[in-house]
Amino acid sequence: MFKTIADPADCEVRSVIRFLNAKNVKPVEIHSKLVEIYAENVMTDGMVRKWVRQFNDGRTNVHDEARSGRPSVVNDGLVAKVNEKICENRRFTKRMLFDEFPQISKTVLHDIVTNRLNYRKLCSRWVPKMLTMSTDLTVL
């Protein structure tokens, strides 16, 4: 009995398909060999056939192709500008910040302030979240 491999990378499985296809192994046999080594739900028979067709049509890359998607508006320059505005006035509201950056949605601004810059509201001031367990206990 063969040793099974858990959680294989997609490109690893595709490489095996490409290799076996180059040896003229039929897609059904490729699928059965994959199931034998990688477990039952590694890839469906239809997906194996799809990849065999793509490799027969000349595809050589086993990695996913880049997908077009919505580009992110958040970059390091924008985060630095938001941080600069916060440092100018620690008593800002998110509405005031939104007025300064109208091209960015409120949700994205909230994400920048709370997740990227790690600011939290404290006594109506925005402060960096730097408290640790030891400093929390000394304050009490």
PDB file of C-alpha atoms in Angstrom:
ATOM      1  CA  MET A   1       0.000   0.000   0.000  1.00  0.00           C
ATOM      2  CA  PHE A   2       1.188   3.516  -0.805  1.00  0.00           C
ATOM      3  CA  LYS A   3       1.678   6.296   1.671  1.00  0.00           C
ATOM      4  CA  THR A   4      -0.957   9.033   1.256  1.00  0.00           C
ATOM      5  CA  ILE A   5      -0.043  12.706   1.037  1.00  0.00           C
ATOM      6  CA  ALA A   6      -2.325  15.131   2.856  1.00  0.00           C
ATOM      7  CA  ASP A   7      -3.133  18.643   1.589  1.00  0.00           C
ATOM      8  CA  PRO A   8      -1.077  18.776  -1.609  1.00  0.00           C
ATOM      9  CA  ALA A   9      -0.531  22.100  -3.332  1.00  0.00           C
ATOM     10  CA  ASP A  10      -2.567  22.610  -6.492  1.00  0.00           C
ATOM     11  CA  CYS A  11       0.566  23.058  -8.578  1.00  0.00           C
ATOM     12  CA  GLU A  12       1.920  19.764  -7.231  1.00  0.00           C
ATOM     13  CA  VAL A  13      -1.150  17.868  -8.390  1.00  0.00           C
ATOM     14  CA  ARG A  14      -1.058  19.614 -11.777  1.00  0.00           C
ATOM     15  CA  SER A  15       2.610  18.706 -12.136  1.00  0.00           C
ATOM     16  CA  VAL A  16       1.733  15.040 -11.612  1.00  0.00           C
ATOM     17  CA  ILE A  17      -1.021  15.346 -14.228  1.00  0.00           C
ATOM     18  CA  ARG A  18       1.412  16.974 -16.669  1.00  0.00           C
ATOM     19  CA  PHE A  19       4.008  14.270 -16.047  1.00  0.00           C
ATOM     20  CA  LEU A  20       1.597  11.371 -16.460  1.00  0.00           C
ATOM     21  CA  ASN A  21       0.028  13.006 -19.514  1.00  0.00           C
ATOM     22  CA  ALA A  22       3.485  13.256 -21.087  1.00  0.00           C
ATOM     23  CA  LYS A  23       3.806   9.484 -20.544  1.00  0.00           C
ATOM     24  CA  ASN A  24       0.510   9.048 -22.479  1.00  0.00           C
ATOM     25  CA  VAL A  25      -1.455   7.866 -19.447  1.00  0.00           C
ATOM     26  CA  LYS A  26      -5.221   8.241 -19.947  1.00  0.00           C
ATOM     27  CA  PRO A  27      -7.069  10.849 -17.832  1.00  0.00           C
ATOM     28  CA  VAL A  28      -9.134   8.163 -16.067  1.00  0.00           C
ATOM     29  CA  GLU A  29      -5.968   6.377 -14.985  1.00  0.00           C
ATOM     30  CA  ILE A  30      -4.372   9.686 -13.934  1.00  0.00           C
ATOM     31  CA  HIS A  31      -7.396  10.402 -11.740  1.00  0.00           C
ATOM     32  CA  SER A  32      -7.251   6.971 -10.132  1.00  0.00           C
ATOM     33  CA  LYS A  33      -3.528   7.374  -9.372  1.00  0.00           C
ATOM     34  CA  LEU A  34      -4.173  10.817  -7.848  1.00  0.00           C
ATOM     35  CA  VAL A  35      -6.944   9.424  -5.636  1.00  0.00           C
ATOM     36  CA  GLU A  36      -4.673   6.565  -4.615  1.00  0.00           C
ATOM     37  CA  ILE A  37      -1.928   8.877  -3.372  1.00  0.00           C
ATOM     38  CA  TYR A  38      -3.674  12.157  -2.470  1.00  0.00           C
ATOM     39  CA  ALA A  39      -7.025  10.858  -1.100  1.00  0.00           C
ATOM     40  CA  GLU A  40     -10.536  10.883  -2.490  1.00  0.00           C
ATOM     41  CA  ASN A  41     -11.266  14.595  -2.827  1.00  0.00           C
ATOM     42  CA  VAL A  42      -7.992  15.722  -4.419  1.00  0.00           C
ATOM     43  CA  MET A  43      -9.497  16.609  -7.820  1.00  0.00           C
ATOM     44  CA  THR A  44     -12.506  15.485  -9.808  1.00  0.00           C
ATOM     45  CA  ASP A  45     -12.219  13.382 -12.941  1.00  0.00           C
ATOM     46  CA  GLY A  46     -13.592  16.294 -14.985  1.00  0.00           C
ATOM     47  CA  MET A  47     -10.901  18.649 -13.702  1.00  0.00           C
ATOM     48  CA  VAL A  48      -8.211  16.105 -14.557  1.00  0.00           C
ATOM     49  CA  ARG A  49      -9.612  15.931 -18.101  1.00  0.00           C
ATOM     50  CA  LYS A  50      -9.631  19.740 -18.299  1.00  0.00           C
ATOM     51  CA  TRP A  51      -5.970  19.952 -17.280  1.00  0.00           C
ATOM     52  CA  VAL A  52      -4.993  17.164 -19.677  1.00  0.00           C
ATOM     53  CA  ARG A  53      -6.717  19.094 -22.494  1.00  0.00           C
ATOM     54  CA  GLN A  54      -4.881  22.282 -21.538  1.00  0.00           C
ATOM     55  CA  PHE A  55      -1.519  20.502 -21.434  1.00  0.00           C
ATOM     56  CA  ASN A  56      -2.253  18.876 -24.814  1.00  0.00           C
ATOM     57  CA  ASP A  57      -3.079  22.333 -26.210  1.00  0.00           C
ATOM     58  CA  GLY A  58       0.392  23.547 -25.265  1.00  0.00           C
ATOM     59  CA  ARG A  59       0.085  24.862 -21.736  1.00  0.00           C
ATOM     60  CA  THR A  60       3.260  24.311 -19.722  1.00  0.00           C
ATOM     61  CA  ASN A  61       2.609  26.374 -16.600  1.00  0.00           C
ATOM     62  CA  VAL A  62       1.135  24.441 -13.661  1.00  0.00           C
ATOM     63  CA  HIS A  63       0.515  27.558 -11.546  1.00  0.00           C
ATOM     64  CA  ASP A  64      -2.687  29.592 -11.488  1.00  0.00           C
ATOM     65  CA  GLU A  65      -2.849  32.431 -13.953  1.00  0.00           C
ATOM     66  CA  ALA A  66      -3.135  35.973 -12.667  1.00  0.00           C
ATOM     67  CA  ARG A  67      -6.736  37.023 -12.329  1.00  0.00           C
ATOM     68  CA  SER A  68      -8.052  40.428 -13.086  1.00  0.00           C
ATOM     69  CA  GLY A  69      -9.646  41.981 -10.104  1.00  0.00           C
ATOM     70  CA  ARG A  70     -10.385  45.244  -8.544  1.00  0.00           C
ATOM     71  CA  PRO A  71      -7.118  46.975  -7.661  1.00  0.00           C
ATOM     72  CA  SER A  72      -6.669  47.982  -4.067  1.00  0.00           C
ATOM     73  CA  VAL A  73      -6.696  51.691  -3.322  1.00  0.00           C
ATOM     74  CA  VAL A  74      -4.759  51.172  -0.098  1.00  0.00           C
ATOM     75  CA  ASN A  75      -1.033  51.651  -0.442  1.00  0.00           C
ATOM     76  CA  ASP A  76       1.756  52.710   1.893  1.00  0.00           C
ATOM     77  CA  GLY A  77       1.567  56.334   0.747  1.00  0.00           C
ATOM     78  CA  LEU A  78      -2.123  56.570   1.545  1.00  0.00           C
ATOM     79  CA  VAL A  79      -1.642  54.943   4.946  1.00  0.00           C
ATOM     80  CA  ALA A  80       1.137  57.463   5.701  1.00  0.00           C
ATOM     81  CA  LYS A  81      -1.136  60.389   4.700  1.00  0.00           C
ATOM     82  CA  VAL A  82      -3.952  59.109   6.925  1.00  0.00           C
ATOM     83  CA  ASN A  83      -1.506  58.676   9.812  1.00  0.00           C
ATOM     84  CA  GLU A  84      -0.226  62.223   9.264  1.00  0.00           C
ATOM     85  CA  LYS A  85      -3.786  63.607   9.462  1.00  0.00           C
ATOM     86  CA  ILE A  86      -4.423  61.648  12.646  1.00  0.00           C
ATOM     87  CA  CYS A  87      -1.238  62.994  14.241  1.00  0.00           C
ATOM     88  CA  GLU A  88      -2.289  66.562  13.395  1.00  0.00           C
ATOM     89  CA  ASN A  89      -5.542  66.178  15.333  1.00  0.00           C
ATOM     90  CA  ARG A  90      -5.962  63.216  17.665  1.00  0.00           C
ATOM     91  CA  ARG A  91      -9.575  64.194  18.379  1.00  0.00           C
ATOM     92  CA  PHE A  92     -10.741  63.612  14.834  1.00  0.00           C
ATOM     93  CA  THR A  93     -13.873  61.751  13.930  1.00  0.00           C
ATOM     94  CA  LYS A  94     -14.096  59.338  11.077  1.00  0.00           C
ATOM     95  CA  ARG A  95     -16.454  61.777   9.366  1.00  0.00           C
ATOM     96  CA  MET A  96     -13.758  64.478   9.495  1.00  0.00           C
ATOM     97  CA  LEU A  97     -11.248  62.017   8.105  1.00  0.00           C
ATOM     98  CA  PHE A  98     -13.680  61.068   5.342  1.00  0.00           C
ATOM     99  CA  ASP A  99     -13.983  64.765   4.416  1.00  0.00           C
ATOM    100  CA  GLU A 100     -10.187  64.913   4.076  1.00  0.00           C
ATOM    101  CA  PHE A 101     -10.109  61.817   1.837  1.00  0.00           C
ATOM    102  CA  PRO A 102     -13.351  61.823  -0.199  1.00  0.00           C
ATOM    103  CA  GLN A 103     -11.948  59.399  -2.793  1.00  0.00           C
ATOM    104  CA  ILE A 104     -11.846  56.593  -0.200  1.00  0.00           C
ATOM    105  CA  SER A 105     -14.896  54.878   1.251  1.00  0.00           C
ATOM    106  CA  LYS A 106     -15.655  55.029   4.955  1.00  0.00           C
ATOM    107  CA  THR A 107     -15.156  51.287   5.246  1.00  0.00           C
ATOM    108  CA  VAL A 108     -11.654  51.458   3.761  1.00  0.00           C
ATOM    109  CA  LEU A 109     -10.761  54.406   6.008  1.00  0.00           C
ATOM    110  CA  HIS A 110     -11.998  52.485   9.037  1.00  0.00           C
ATOM    111  CA  ASP A 111      -9.872  49.515   7.986  1.00  0.00           C
ATOM    112  CA  ILE A 112      -6.779  51.728   7.578  1.00  0.00           C
ATOM    113  CA  VAL A 113      -7.252  53.390  10.976  1.00  0.00           C
ATOM    114  CA  THR A 114      -8.078  50.287  12.999  1.00  0.00           C
ATOM    115  CA  ASN A 115      -6.272  47.443  11.206  1.00  0.00           C
ATOM    116  CA  ARG A 116      -3.334  48.983   9.370  1.00  0.00           C
ATOM    117  CA  LEU A 117      -2.445  51.742  11.864  1.00  0.00           C
ATOM    118  CA  ASN A 118      -3.791  49.928  14.955  1.00  0.00           C
ATOM    119  CA  TYR A 119      -5.475  52.988  16.454  1.00  0.00           C
ATOM    120  CA  ARG A 120      -8.188  52.649  19.097  1.00  0.00           C
ATOM    121  CA  LYS A 121     -10.472  55.270  20.576  1.00  0.00           C
ATOM    122  CA  LEU A 122      -9.492  56.189  24.164  1.00  0.00           C
ATOM    123  CA  CYS A 123     -11.228  59.032  26.005  1.00  0.00           C
ATOM    124  CA  SER A 124     -12.224  60.667  22.722  1.00  0.00           C
ATOM    125  CA  ARG A 125      -8.639  60.473  21.424  1.00  0.00           C
ATOM    126  CA  TRP A 126      -7.178  58.094  18.905  1.00  0.00           C
ATOM    127  CA  VAL A 127      -4.119  56.426  20.302  1.00  0.00           C
ATOM    128  CA  PRO A 128      -1.921  53.616  18.990  1.00  0.00           C
ATOM    129  CA  LYS A 129      -2.791  50.250  20.475  1.00  0.00           C
ATOM    130  CA  MET A 130       0.438  49.427  22.272  1.00  0.00           C
ATOM    131  CA  LEU A 131      -0.764  48.117  25.618  1.00  0.00           C
ATOM    132  CA  THR A 132       0.477  44.706  26.612  1.00  0.00           C
ATOM    133  CA  MET A 133      -0.646  42.435  29.419  1.00  0.00           C
ATOM    134  CA  SER A 134       2.105  43.681  31.763  1.00  0.00           C
ATOM    135  CA  THR A 135       1.330  47.382  31.148  1.00  0.00           C
ATOM    136  CA  ASP A 136      -2.397  46.770  31.552  1.00  0.00           C
ATOM    137  CA  LEU A 137      -1.826  45.315  35.041  1.00  0.00           C
ATOM    138  CA  THR A 138       0.403  48.176  36.199  1.00  0.00           C
ATOM    139  CA  VAL A 139      -2.254  50.735  35.247  1.00  0.00           C
ATOM    140  CA  LEU A 140      -4.784  49.027  37.493  1.00  0.00           C
TER     141      LEU A 140
END
